[in-house]
mmCIF file of C-alpha atoms in Angstrom:
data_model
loop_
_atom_site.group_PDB
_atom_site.id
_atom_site.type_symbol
_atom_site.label_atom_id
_atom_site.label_comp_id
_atom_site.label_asym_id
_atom_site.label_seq_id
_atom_site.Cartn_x
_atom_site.Cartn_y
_atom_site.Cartn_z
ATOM 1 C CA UNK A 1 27.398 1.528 -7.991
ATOM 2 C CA UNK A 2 24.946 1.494 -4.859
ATOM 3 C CA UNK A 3 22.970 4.559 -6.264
ATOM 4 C CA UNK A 4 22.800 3.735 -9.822
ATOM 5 C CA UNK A 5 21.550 0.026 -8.563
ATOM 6 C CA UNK A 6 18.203 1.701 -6.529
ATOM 7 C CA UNK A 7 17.845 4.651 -8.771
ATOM 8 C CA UNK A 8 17.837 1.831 -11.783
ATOM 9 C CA UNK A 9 15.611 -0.417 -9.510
ATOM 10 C CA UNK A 10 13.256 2.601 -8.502
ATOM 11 C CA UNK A 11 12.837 3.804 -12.024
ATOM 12 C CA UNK A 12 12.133 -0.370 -13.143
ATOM 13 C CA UNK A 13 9.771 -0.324 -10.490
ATOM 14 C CA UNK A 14 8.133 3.031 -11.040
ATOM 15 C CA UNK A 15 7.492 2.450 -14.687
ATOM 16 C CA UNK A 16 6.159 -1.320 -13.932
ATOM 17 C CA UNK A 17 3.555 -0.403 -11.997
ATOM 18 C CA UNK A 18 3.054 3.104 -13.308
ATOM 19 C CA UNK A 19 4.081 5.126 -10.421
ATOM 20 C CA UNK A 20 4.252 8.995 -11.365
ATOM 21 C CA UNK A 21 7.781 10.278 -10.842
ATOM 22 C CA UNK A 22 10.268 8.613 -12.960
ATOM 23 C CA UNK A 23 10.610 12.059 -14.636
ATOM 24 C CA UNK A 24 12.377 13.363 -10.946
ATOM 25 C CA UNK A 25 14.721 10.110 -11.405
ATOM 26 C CA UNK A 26 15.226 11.191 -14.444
ATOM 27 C CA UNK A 27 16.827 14.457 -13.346
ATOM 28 C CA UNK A 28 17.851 13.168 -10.519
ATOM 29 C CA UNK A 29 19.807 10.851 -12.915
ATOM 30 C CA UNK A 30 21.085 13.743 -15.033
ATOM 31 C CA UNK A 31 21.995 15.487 -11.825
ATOM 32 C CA UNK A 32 24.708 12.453 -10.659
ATOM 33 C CA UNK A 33 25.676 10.420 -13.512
ATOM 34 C CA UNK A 34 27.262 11.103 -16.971
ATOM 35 C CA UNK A 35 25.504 11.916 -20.234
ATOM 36 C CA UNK A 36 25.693 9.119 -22.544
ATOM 37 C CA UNK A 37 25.621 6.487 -19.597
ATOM 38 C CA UNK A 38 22.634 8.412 -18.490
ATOM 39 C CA UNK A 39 20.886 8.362 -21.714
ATOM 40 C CA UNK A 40 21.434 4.628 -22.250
ATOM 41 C CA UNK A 41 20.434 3.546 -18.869
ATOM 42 C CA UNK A 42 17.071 5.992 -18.834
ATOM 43 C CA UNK A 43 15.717 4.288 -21.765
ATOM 44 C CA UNK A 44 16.888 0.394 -20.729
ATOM 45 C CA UNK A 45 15.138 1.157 -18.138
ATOM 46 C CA UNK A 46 12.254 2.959 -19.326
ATOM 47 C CA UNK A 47 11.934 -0.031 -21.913
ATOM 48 C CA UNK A 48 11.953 -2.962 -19.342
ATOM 49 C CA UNK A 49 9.699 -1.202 -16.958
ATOM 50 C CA UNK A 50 7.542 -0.076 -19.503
ATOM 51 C CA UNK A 51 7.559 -3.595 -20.971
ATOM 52 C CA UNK A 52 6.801 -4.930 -17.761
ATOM 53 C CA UNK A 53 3.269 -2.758 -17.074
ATOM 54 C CA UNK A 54 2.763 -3.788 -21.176
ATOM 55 C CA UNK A 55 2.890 -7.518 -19.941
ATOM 56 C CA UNK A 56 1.617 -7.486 -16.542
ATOM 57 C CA UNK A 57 -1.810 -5.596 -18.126
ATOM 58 C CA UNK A 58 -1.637 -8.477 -21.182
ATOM 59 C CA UNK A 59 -2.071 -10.687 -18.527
ATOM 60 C CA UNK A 60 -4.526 -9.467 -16.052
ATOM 61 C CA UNK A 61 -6.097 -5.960 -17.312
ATOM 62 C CA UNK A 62 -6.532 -7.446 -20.905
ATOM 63 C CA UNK A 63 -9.457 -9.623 -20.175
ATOM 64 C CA UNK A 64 -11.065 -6.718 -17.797
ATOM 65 C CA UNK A 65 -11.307 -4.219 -20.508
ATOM 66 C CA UNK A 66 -12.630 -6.383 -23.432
ATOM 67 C CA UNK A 67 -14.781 -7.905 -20.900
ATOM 68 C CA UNK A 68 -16.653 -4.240 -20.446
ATOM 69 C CA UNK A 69 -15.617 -2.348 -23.805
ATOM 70 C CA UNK A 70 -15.810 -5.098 -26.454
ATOM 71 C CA UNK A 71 -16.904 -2.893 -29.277
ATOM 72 C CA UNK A 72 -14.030 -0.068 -28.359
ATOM 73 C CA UNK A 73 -11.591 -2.428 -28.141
ATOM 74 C CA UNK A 74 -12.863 -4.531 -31.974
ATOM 75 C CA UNK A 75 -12.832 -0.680 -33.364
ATOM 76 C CA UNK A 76 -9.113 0.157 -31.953
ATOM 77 C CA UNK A 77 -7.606 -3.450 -32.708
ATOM 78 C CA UNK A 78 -8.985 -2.246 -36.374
ATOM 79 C CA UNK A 79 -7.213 0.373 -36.614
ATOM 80 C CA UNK A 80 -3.831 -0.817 -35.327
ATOM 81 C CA UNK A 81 -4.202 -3.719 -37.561
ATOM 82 C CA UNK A 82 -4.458 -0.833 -40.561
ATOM 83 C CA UNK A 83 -1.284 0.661 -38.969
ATOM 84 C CA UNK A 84 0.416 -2.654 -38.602
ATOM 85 C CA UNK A 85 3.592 -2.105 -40.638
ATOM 86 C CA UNK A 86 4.461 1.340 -39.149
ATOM 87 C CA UNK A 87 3.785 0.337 -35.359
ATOM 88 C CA UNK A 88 7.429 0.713 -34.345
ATOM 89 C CA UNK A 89 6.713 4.661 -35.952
ATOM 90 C CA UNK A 90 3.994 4.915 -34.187
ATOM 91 C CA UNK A 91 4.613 4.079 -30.485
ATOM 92 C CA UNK A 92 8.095 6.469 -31.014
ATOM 93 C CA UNK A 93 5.610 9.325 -31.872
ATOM 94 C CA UNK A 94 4.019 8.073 -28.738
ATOM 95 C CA UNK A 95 6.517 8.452 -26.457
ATOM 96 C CA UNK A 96 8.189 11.584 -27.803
ATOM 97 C CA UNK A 97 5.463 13.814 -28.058
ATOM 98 C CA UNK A 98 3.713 14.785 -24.833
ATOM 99 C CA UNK A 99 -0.126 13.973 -25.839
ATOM 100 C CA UNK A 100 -0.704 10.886 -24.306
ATOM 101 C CA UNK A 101 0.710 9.696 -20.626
ATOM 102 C CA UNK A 102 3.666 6.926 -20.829
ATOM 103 C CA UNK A 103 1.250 4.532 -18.196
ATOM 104 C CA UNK A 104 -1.590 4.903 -20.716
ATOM 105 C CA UNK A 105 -0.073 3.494 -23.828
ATOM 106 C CA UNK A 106 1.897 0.664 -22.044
ATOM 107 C CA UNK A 107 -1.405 -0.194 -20.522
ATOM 108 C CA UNK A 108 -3.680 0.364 -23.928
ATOM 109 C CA UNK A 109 -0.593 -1.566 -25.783
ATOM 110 C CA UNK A 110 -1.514 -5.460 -25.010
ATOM 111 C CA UNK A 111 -5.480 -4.506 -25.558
ATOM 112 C CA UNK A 112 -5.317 -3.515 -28.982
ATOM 113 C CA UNK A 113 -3.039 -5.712 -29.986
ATOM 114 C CA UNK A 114 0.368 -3.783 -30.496
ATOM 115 C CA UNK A 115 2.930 -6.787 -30.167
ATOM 116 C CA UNK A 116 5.826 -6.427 -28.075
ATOM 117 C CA UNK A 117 8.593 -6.021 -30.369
ATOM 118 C CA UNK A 118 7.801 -2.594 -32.028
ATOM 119 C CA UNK A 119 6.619 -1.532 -28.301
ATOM 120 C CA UNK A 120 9.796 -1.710 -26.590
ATOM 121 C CA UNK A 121 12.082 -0.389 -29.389
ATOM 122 C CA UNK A 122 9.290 2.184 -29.827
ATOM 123 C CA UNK A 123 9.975 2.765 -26.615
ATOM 124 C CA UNK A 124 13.576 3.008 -25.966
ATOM 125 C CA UNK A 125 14.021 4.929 -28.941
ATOM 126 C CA UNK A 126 10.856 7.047 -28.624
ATOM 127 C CA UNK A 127 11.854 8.485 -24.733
ATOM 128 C CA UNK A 128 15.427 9.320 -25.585
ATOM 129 C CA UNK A 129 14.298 13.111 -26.588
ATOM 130 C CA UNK A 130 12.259 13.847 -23.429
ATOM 131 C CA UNK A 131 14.999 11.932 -21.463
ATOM 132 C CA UNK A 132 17.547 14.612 -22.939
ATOM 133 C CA UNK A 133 15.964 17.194 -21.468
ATOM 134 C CA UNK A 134 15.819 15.794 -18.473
ATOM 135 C CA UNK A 135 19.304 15.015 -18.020
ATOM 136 C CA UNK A 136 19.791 18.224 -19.145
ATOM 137 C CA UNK A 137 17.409 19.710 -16.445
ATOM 138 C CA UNK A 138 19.444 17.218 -14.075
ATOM 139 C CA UNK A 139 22.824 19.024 -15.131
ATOM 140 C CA UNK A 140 21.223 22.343 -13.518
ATOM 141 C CA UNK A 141 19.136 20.795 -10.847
ATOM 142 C CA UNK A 142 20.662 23.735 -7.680
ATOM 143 C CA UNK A 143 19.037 26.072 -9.680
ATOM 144 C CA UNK A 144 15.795 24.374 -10.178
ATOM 145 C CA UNK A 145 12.726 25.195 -7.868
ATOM 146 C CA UNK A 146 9.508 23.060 -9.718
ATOM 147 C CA UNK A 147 9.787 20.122 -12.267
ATOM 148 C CA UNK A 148 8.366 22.565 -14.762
ATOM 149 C CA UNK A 149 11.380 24.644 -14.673
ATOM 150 C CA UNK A 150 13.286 21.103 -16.089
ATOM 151 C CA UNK A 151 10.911 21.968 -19.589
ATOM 152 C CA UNK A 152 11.028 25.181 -21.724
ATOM 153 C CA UNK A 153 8.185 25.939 -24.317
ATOM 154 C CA UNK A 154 10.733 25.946 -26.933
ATOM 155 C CA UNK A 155 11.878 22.403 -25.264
ATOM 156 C CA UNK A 156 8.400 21.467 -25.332
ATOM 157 C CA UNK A 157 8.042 22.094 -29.018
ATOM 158 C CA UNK A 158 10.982 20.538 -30.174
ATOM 159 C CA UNK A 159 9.364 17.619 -28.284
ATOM 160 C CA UNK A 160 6.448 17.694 -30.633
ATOM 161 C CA UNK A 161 8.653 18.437 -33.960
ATOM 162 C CA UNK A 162 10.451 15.425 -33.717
ATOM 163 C CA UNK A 163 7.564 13.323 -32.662
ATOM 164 C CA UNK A 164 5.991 14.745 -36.512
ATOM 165 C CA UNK A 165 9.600 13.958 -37.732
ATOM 166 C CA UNK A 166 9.436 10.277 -36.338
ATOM 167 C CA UNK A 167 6.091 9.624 -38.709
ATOM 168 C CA UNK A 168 7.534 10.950 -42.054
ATOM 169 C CA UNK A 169 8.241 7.411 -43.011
ATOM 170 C CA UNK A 170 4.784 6.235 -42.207
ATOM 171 C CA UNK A 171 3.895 9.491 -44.889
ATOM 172 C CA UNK A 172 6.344 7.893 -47.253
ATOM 173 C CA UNK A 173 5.330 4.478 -47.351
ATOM 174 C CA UNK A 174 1.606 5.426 -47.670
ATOM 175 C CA UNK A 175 2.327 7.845 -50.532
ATOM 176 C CA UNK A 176 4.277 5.488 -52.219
ATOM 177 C CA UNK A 177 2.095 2.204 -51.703
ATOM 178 C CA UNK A 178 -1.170 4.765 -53.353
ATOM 179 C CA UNK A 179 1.738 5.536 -56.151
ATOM 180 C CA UNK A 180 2.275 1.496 -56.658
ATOM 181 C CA UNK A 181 -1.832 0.897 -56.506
#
């Protein structure tokens, strides 16, 4: 109970104030502690710490960046606004696919205007495949020697696959909503 208290804390903590290494809890994670707890309690906590850093930044980092980058931030608050019905599809192609850093879109998130709900189920659901393969990682960590042995290139592209998968309903509504204009 001790370790999955500080390791829980740690990774809260990490992802808060966004802290490179949650990915080595992560394994760590995978390493001590059972699959489908594992899973579960990876993205809780990815979700409250990521919420966290979303809300800490909507309340002090916000006002910075409009402050120096007005017109940037008018011309991506248009475009989310555009996306605003498919947000929740959007942040989980976020966070499964490995094109953008986790600390950049909780940080980007308040400025542009994504609202919290679709951002933290975006983001529980949306780190459960990289989180797999961590725990998986975790389940062979004595034979690991670098954190990019924890990632195939067949891992990797699976990662991206199913980040193209999560947007097929954002393809489906558009199509359809041209078919209904």
């Amino acid at each position: 109970a001790v370790v999955s208290t500080q390791s829980t804390g740690s990774y809260i903590f990490l992802q808060t104030f966004a802290i490179p290494g949650s990915i080595f809890l992560s394994i760590l994670s995978g390493f001590l502690f059972s699959f489908p707890i594992n899973l579960i309690l990876i993205c809780a906590c990815s979700a409250i710490g990521a919420t966290n850093c979303f809300l800490l930044f909507s309340l002090v980092g916000r006002k910075v960046v409009i402050r120096y980058f007005p017109e940037r931030v008018q011309s991506w608050n248009a475009q989310v606004d555009k996306h605003r019905d498919s947000l929740l599809n959007y942040i989980i192609f976020l966070r499964i696919t490995p094109f953008l850093p986790n600390w950049f879109i909780n940080m980007t998130s308040p400025v542009i205007g994504v609202p919290v709900f679709p951002f933290v189920f975006g983001t529980f659901i949306g780190v459960a495949p990289p989180s797999l393969l961590a725990i998986q990682a975790g389940g062979t960590l004595h034979t690991l020697t670098s954190a990019s042995d924890a990632v195939s290139p067949l891992q990797f592209v699976l990662l991206i696959v199913l980040g193209f998968v999560s947007m097929i309903p954002v393809a489906f509504k558009q199509y359809f909503k041209q078919k209904l204009e």
